[in-house]
PDB file of C-alpha atoms and ligand atoms in Angstrom:
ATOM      1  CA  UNK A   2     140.738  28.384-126.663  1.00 48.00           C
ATOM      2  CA  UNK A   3     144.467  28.657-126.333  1.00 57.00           C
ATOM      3  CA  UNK A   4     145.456  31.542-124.402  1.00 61.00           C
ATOM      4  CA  UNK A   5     149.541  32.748-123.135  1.00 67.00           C
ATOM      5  CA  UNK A   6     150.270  35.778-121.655  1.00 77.00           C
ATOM      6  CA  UNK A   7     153.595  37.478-123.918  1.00 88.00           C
ATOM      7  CA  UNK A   8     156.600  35.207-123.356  1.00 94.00           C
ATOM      8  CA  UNK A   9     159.170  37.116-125.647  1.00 98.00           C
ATOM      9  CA  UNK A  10     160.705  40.649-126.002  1.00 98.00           C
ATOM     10  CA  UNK A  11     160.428  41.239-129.361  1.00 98.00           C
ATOM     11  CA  UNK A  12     161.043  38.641-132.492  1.00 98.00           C
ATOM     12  CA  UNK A  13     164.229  38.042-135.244  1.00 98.00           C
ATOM     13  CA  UNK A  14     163.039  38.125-138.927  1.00 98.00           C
ATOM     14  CA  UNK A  15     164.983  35.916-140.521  1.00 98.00           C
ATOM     15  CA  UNK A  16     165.894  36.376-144.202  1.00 98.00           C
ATOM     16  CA  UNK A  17     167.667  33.824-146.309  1.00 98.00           C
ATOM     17  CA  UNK A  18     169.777  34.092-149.315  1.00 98.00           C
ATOM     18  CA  UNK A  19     168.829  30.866-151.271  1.00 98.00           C
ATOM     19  CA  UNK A  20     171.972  31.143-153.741  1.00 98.00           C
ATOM     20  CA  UNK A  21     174.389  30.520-150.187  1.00 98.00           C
ATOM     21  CA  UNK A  22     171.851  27.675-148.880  1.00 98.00           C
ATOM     22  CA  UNK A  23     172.323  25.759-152.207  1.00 98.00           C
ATOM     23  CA  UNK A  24     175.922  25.959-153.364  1.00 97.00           C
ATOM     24  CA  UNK A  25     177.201  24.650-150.212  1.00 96.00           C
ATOM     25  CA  UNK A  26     178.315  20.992-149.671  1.00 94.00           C
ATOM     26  CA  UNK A  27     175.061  19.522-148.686  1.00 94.00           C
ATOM     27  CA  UNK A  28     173.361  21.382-151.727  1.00 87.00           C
ATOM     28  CA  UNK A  29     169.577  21.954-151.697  1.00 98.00           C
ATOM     29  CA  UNK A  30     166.361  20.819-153.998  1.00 98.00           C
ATOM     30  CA  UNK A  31     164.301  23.584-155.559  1.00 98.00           C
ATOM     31  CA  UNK A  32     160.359  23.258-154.359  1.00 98.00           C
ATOM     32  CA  UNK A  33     158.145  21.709-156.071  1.00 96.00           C
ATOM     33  CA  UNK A  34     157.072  25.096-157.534  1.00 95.00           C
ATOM     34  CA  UNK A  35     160.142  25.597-159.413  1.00 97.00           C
ATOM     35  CA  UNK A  36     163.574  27.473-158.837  1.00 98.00           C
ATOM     36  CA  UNK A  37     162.581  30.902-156.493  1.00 98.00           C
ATOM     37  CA  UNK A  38     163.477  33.985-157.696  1.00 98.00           C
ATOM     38  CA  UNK A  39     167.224  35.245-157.069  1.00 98.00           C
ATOM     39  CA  UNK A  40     166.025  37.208-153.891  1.00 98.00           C
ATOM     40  CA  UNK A  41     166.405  37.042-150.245  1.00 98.00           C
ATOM     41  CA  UNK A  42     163.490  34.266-149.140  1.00 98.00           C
ATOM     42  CA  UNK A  43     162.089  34.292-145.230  1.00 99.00           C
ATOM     43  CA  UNK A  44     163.018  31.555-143.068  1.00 98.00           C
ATOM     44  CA  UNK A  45     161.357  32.454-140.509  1.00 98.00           C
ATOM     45  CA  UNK A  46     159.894  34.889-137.584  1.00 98.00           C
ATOM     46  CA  UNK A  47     161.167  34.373-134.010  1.00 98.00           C
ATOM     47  CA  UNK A  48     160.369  35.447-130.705  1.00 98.00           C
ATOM     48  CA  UNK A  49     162.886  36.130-128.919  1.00 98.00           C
ATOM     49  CA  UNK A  50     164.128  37.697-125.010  1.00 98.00           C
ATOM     50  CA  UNK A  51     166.189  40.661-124.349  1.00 97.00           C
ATOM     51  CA  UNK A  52     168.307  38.364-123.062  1.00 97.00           C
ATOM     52  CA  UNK A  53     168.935  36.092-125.886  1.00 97.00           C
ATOM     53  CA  UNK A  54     166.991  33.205-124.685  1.00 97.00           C
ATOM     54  CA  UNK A  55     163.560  32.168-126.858  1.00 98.00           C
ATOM     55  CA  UNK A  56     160.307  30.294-126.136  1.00 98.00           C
ATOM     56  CA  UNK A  57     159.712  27.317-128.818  1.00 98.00           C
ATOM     57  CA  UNK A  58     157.194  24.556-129.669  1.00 98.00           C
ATOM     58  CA  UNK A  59     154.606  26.529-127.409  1.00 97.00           C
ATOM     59  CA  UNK A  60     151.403  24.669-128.017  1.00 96.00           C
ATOM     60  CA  UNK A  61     151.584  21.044-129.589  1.00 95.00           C
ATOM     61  CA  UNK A  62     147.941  21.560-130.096  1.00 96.00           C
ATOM     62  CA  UNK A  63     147.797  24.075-132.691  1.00 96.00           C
ATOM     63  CA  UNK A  64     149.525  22.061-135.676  1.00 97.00           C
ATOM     64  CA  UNK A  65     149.831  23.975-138.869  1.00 98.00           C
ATOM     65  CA  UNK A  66     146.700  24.186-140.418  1.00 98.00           C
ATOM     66  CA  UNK A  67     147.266  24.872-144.377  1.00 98.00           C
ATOM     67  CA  UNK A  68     143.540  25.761-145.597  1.00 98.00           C
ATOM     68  CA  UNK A  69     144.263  28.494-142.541  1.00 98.00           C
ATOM     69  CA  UNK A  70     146.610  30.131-145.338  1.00 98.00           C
ATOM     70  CA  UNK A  71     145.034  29.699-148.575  1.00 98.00           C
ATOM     71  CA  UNK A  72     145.196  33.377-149.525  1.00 98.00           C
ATOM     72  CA  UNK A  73     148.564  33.719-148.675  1.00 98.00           C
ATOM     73  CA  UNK A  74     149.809  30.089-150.200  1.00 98.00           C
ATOM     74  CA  UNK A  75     151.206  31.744-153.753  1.00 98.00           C
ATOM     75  CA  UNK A  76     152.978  34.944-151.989  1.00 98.00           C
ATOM     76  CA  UNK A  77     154.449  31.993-148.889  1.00 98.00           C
ATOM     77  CA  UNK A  78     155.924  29.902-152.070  1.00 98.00           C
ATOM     78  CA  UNK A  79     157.190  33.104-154.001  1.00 98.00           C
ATOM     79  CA  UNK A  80     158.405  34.800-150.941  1.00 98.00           C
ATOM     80  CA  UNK A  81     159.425  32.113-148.173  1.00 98.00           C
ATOM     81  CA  UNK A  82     160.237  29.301-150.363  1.00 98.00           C
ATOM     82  CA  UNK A  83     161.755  26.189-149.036  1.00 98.00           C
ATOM     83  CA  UNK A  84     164.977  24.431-150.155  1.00 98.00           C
ATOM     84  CA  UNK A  85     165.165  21.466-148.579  1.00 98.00           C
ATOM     85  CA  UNK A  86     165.713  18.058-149.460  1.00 98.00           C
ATOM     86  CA  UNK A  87     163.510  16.050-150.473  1.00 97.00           C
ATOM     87  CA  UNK A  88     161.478  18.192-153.043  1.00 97.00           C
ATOM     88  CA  UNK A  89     158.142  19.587-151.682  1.00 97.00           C
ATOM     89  CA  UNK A  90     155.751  22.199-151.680  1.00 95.00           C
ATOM     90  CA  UNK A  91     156.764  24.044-148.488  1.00 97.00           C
ATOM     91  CA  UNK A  92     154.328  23.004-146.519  1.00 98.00           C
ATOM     92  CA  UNK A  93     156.459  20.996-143.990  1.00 97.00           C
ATOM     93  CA  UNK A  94     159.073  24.295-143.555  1.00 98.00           C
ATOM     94  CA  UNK A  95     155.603  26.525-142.818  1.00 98.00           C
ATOM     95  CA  UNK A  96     154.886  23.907-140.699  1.00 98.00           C
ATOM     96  CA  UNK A  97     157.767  23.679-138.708  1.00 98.00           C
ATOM     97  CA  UNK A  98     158.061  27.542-138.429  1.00 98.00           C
ATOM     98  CA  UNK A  99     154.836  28.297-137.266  1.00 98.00           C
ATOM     99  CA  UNK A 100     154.888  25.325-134.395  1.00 98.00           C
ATOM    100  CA  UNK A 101     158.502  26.132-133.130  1.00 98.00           C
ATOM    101  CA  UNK A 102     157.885  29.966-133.360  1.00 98.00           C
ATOM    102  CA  UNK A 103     154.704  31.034-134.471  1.00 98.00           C
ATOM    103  CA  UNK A 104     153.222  29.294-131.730  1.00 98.00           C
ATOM    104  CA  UNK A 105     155.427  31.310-129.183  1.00 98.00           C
ATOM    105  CA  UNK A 106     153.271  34.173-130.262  1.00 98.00           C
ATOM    106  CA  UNK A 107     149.812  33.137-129.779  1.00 96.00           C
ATOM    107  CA  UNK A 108     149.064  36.888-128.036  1.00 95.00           C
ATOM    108  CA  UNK A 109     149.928  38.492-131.135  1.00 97.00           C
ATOM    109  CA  UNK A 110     149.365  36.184-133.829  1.00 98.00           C
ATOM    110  CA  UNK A 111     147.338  33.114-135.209  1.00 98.00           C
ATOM    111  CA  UNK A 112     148.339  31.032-137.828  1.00 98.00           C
ATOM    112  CA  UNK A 113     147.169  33.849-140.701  1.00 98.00           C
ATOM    113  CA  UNK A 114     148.409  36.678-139.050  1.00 98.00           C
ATOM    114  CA  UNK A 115     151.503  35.182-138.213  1.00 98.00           C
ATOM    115  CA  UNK A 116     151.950  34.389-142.037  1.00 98.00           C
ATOM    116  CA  UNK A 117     150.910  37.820-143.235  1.00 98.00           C
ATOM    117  CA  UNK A 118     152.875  39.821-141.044  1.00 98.00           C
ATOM    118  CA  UNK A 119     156.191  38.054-142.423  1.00 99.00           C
ATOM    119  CA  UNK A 120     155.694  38.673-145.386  1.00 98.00           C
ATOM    120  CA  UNK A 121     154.829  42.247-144.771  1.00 98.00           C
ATOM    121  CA  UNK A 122     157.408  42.905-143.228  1.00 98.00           C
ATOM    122  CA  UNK A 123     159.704  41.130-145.479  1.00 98.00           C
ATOM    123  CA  UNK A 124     158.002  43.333-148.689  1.00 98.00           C
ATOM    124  CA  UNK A 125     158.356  47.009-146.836  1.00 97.00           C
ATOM    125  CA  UNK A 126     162.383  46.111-146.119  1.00 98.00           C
ATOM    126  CA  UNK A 127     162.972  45.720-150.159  1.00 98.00           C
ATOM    127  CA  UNK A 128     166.752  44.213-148.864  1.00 98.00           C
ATOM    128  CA  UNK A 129     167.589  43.132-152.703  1.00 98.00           C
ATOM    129  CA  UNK A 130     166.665  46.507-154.069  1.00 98.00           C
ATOM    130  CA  UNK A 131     168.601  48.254-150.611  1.00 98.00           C
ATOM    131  CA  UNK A 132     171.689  45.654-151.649  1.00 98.00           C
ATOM    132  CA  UNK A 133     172.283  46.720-155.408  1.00 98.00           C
ATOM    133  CA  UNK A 134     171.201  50.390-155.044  1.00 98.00           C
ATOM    134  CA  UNK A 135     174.408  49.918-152.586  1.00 98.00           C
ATOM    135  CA  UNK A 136     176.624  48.515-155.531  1.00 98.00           C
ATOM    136  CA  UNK A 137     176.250  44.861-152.966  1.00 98.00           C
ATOM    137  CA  UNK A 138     175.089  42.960-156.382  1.00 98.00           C
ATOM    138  CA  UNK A 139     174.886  38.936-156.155  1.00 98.00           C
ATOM    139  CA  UNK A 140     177.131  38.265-158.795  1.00 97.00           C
ATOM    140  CA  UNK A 141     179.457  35.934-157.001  1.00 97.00           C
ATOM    141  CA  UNK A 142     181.919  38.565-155.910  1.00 97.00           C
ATOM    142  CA  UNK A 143     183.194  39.720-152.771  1.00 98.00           C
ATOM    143  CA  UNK A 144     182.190  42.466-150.188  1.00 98.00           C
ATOM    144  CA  UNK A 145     183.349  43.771-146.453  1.00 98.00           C
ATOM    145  CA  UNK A 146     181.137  43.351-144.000  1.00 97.00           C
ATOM    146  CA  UNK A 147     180.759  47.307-143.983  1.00 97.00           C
ATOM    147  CA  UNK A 148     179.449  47.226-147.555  1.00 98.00           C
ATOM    148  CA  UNK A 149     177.047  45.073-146.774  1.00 98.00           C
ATOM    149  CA  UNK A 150     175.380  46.339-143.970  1.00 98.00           C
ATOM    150  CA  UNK A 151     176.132  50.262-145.095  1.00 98.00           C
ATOM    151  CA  UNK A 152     173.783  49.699-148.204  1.00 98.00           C
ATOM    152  CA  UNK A 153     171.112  47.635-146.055  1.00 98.00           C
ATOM    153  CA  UNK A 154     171.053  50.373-143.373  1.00 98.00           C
ATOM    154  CA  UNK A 155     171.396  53.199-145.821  1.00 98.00           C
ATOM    155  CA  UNK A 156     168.517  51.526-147.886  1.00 98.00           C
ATOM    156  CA  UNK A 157     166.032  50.275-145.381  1.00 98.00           C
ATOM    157  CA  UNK A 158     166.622  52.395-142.796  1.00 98.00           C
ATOM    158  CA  UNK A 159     167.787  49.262-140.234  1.00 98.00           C
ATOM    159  CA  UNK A 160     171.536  47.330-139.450  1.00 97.00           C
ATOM    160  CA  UNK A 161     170.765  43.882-139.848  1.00 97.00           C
ATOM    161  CA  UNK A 162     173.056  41.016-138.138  1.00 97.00           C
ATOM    162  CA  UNK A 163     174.554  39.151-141.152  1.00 97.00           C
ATOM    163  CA  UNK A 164     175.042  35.495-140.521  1.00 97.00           C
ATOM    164  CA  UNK A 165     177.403  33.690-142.845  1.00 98.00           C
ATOM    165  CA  UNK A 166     177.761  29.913-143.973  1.00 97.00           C
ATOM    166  CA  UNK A 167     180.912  28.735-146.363  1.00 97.00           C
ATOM    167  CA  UNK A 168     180.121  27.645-149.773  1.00 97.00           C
ATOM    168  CA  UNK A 169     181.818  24.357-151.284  1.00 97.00           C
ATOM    169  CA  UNK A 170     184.933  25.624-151.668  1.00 97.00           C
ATOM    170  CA  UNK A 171     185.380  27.319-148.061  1.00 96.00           C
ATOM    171  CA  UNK A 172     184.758  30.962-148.826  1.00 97.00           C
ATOM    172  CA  UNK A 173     182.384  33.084-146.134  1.00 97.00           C
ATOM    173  CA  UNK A 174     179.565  33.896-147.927  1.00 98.00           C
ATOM    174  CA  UNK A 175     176.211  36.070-147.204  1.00 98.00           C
ATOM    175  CA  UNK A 176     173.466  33.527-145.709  1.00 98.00           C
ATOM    176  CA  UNK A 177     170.908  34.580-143.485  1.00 98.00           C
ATOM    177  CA  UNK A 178     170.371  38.431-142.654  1.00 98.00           C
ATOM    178  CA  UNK A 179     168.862  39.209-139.136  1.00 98.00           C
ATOM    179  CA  UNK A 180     166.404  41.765-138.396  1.00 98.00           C
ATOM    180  CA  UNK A 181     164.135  42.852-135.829  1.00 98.00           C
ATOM    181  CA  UNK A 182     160.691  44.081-134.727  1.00 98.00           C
ATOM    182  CA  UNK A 183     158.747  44.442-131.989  1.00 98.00           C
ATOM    183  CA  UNK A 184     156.235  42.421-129.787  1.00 98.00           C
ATOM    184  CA  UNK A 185     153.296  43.765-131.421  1.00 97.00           C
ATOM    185  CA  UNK A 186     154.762  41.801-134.870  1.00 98.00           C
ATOM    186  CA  UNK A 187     154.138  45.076-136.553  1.00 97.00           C
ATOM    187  CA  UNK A 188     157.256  47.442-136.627  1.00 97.00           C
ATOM    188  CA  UNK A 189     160.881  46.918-137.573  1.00 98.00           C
ATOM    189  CA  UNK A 190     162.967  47.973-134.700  1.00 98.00           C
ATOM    190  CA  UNK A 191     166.811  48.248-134.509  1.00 96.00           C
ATOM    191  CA  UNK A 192     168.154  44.889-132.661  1.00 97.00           C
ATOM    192  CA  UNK A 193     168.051  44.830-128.576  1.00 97.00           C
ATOM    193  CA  UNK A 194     170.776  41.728-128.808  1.00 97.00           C
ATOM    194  CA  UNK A 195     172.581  40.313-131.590  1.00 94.00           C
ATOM    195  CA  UNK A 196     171.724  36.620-132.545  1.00 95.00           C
ATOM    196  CA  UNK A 197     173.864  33.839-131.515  1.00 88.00           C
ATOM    197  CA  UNK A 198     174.682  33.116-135.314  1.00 81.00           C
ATOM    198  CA  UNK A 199     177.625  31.949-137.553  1.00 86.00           C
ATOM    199  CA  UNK A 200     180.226  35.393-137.691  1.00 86.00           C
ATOM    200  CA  UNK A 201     181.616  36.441-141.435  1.00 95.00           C
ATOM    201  CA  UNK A 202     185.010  36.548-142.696  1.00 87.00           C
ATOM    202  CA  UNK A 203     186.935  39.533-143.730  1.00 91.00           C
ATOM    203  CA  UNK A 204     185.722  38.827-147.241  1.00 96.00           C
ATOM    204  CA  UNK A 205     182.043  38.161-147.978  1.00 98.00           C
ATOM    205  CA  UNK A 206     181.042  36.211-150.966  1.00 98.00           C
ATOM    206  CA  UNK A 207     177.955  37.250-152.322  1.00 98.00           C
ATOM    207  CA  UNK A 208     177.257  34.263-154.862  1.00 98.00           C
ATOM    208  CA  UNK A 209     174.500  34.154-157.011  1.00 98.00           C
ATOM    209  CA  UNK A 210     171.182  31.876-157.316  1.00 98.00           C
TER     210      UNK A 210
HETATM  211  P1  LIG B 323     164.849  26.209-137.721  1.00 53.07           P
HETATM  212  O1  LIG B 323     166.231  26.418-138.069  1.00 53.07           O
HETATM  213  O2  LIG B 323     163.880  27.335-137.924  1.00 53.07           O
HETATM  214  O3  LIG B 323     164.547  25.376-136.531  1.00 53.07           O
HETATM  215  O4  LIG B 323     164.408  25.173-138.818  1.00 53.07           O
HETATM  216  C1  LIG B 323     164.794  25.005-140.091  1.00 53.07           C
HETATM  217  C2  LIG B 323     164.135  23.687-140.423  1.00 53.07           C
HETATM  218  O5  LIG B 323     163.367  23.844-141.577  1.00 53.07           O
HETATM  219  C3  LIG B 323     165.138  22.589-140.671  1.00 53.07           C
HETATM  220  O6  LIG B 323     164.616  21.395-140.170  1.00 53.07           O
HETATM  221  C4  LIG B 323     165.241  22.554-142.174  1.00 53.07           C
HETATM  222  O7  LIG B 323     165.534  21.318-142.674  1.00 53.07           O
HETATM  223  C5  LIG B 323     163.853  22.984-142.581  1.00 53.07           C
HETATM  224  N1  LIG B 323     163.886  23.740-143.820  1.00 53.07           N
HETATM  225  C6  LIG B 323     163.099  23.469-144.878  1.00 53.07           C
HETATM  226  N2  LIG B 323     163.358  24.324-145.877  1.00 53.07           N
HETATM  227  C7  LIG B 323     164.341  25.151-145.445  1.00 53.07           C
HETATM  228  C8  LIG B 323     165.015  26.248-146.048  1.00 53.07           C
HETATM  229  O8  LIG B 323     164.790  26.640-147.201  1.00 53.07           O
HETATM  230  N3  LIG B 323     165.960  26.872-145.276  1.00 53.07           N
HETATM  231  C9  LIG B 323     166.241  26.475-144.010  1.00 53.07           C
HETATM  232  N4  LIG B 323     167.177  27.142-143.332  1.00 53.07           N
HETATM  233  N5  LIG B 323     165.624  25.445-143.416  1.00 53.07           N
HETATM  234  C10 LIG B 323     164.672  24.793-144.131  1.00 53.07           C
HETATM  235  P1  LIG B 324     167.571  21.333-140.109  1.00 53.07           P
HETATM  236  O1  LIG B 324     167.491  21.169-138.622  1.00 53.07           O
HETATM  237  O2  LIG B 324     167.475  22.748-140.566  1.00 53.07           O
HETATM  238  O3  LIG B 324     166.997  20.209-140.888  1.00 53.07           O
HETATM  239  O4  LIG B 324     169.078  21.155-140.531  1.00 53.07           O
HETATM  240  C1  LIG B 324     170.148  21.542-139.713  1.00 53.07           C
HETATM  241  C2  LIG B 324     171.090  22.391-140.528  1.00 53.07           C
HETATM  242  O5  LIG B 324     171.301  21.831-141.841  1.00 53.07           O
HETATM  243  C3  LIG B 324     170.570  23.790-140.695  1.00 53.07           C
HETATM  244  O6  LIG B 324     171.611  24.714-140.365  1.00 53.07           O
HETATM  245  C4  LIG B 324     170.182  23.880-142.161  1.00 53.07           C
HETATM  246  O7  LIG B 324     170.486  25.166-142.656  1.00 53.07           O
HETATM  247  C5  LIG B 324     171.011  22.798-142.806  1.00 53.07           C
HETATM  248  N1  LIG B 324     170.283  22.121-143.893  1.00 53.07           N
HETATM  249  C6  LIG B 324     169.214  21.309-143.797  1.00 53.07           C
HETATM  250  N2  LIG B 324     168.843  20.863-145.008  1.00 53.07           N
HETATM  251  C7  LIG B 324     169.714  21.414-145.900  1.00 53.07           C
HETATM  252  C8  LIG B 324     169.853  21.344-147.317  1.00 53.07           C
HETATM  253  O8  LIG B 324     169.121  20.682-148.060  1.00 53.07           O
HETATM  254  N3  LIG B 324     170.857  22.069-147.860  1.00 53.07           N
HETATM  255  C9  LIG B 324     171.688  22.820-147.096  1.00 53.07           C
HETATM  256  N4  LIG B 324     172.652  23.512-147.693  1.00 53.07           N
HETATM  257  N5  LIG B 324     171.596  22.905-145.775  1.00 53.07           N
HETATM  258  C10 LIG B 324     170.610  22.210-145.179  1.00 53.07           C
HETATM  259  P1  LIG B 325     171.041  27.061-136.123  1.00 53.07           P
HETATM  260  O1  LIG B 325     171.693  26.252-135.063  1.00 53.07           O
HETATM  261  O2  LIG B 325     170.899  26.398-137.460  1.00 53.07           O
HETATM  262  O3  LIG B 325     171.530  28.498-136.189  1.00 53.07           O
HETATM  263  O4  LIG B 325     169.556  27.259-135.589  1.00 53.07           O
HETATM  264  C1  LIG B 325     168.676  26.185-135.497  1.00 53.07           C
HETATM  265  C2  LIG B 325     167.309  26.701-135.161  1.00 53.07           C
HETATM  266  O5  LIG B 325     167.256  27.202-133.819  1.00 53.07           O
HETATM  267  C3  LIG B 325     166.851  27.872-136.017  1.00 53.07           C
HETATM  268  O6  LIG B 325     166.289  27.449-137.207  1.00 53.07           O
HETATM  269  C4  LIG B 325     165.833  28.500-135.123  1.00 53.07           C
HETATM  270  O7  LIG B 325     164.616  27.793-135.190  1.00 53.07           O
HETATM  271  C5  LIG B 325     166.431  28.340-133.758  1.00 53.07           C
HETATM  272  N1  LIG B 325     167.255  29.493-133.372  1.00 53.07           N
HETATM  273  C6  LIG B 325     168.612  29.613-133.502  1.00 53.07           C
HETATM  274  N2  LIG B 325     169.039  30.775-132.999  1.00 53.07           N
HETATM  275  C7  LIG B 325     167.937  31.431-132.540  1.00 53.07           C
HETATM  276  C8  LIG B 325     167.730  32.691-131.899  1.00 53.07           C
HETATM  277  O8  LIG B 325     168.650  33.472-131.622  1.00 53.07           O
HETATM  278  N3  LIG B 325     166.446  33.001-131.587  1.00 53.07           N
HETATM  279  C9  LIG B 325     165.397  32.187-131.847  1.00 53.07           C
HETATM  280  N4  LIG B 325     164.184  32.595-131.508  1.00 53.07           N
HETATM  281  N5  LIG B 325     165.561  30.993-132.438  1.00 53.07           N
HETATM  282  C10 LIG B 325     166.804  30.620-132.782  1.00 53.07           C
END
């Protein structure tokens, strides 16, 4: 079989907030499952190098596989759903995830553990609950970037990077929230480097979904 000795450092969980990936310009189209709940949905698991640099697309010969997830199919489209356009059923965004990324970590991972741990990891953080315990509620208002991270760290017990993306009308607004764990797949970890992503403004819409 396919074997790689550990390419990566450690890997970025990815967390998005699906209210900020559908009221922007381009929009979005619920899955074929129906609207997802109003909570933070994974986009994905990364490795990724201490020095910012990241392996991707590691082995074109392990394509997603979904009977490989069966168990795990109604937590992936409650928990990681996709948004996308056209309407689907997810499939294609596990797809793409696990080949560009999941692959990366063959050492650790194969295509069920890969899964699994995600969504473990996602579950112990509890971001939404960390968020509104914090007063950070998604009700379309707006938040410093303090506010935001104090109730995530003070909640979770980790500082996420917080990524933001500008809704229709131009305002910052909470999108993705970075966090990290280590090369094992198994532990949250405070960040070694920051991401490379889009910075926030002063003011930080948190719309809802
Ligand atoms: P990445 O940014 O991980 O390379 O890939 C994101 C890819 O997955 C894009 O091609 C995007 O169109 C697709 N995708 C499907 N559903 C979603 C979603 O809900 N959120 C994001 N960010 N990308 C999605
Ligand atoms: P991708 O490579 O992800 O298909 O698309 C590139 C960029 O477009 C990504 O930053 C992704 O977040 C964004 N994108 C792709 N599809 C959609 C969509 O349906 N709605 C929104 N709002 N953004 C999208
Ligand atoms: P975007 O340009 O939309 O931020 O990112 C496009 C895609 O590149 C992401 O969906 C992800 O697959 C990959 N990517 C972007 N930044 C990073 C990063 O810092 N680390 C890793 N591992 N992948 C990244």
């Amino acid at each position: 079989g396919y074997c790689a000795a550990q390419d990566y450092d450690f890997f970025y969980l990815v967390l998005q907030w699906p209210g900020s990936y559908c009221n922007t310009k381009q929009s979005c189209c619920y899955p074929k499952s129906g609207k997802p709940a109003a909570d933070f949905g994974i986009h994905g698991l990364w490795p990724n190098r201490d020095d910012g640099s990241y392996p991707q697309n590691c082995n074109p010969d392990s394509e997603f596989d979904p009977s490989k997830v069966s168990d795990l199919l109604s937590s992936l489209r409650a928990n990681w759903p996709t948004l996308a356009c056209p309407t689907n059923d997810g499939v294609r965004f596990w797809g793409h995830e696990w080949e560009k990324h999941g692959t990366c970590a063959a050492d650790v991972f194969d295509e069920h553990g890969y899964f699994q741990a995600a969504l473990r990891l996602r579950d112990d953080l509890g971001v939404l609950r960390a968020l509104t315990a914090g007063g950070v509620n998604p009700d379309g208002g707006y938040y410093t970037i303090d506010q935001i991270k104090g109730a995530i760290s003070q909640g979770t017990g980790f500082e996420p990077y917080v990524e933001c993306n500008r809704d229709e009308s131009g305002n910052s607004q909470l999108y993705q929230l970075y966090f990290c764990v280590n090369a094992a797949g198994d532990s949250l970890i405070e960040c070694p480097v920051l991401p490379r992503g889009r910075p926030c403004g002063k003011r930080i819409e948190f719309p809802a979904f």
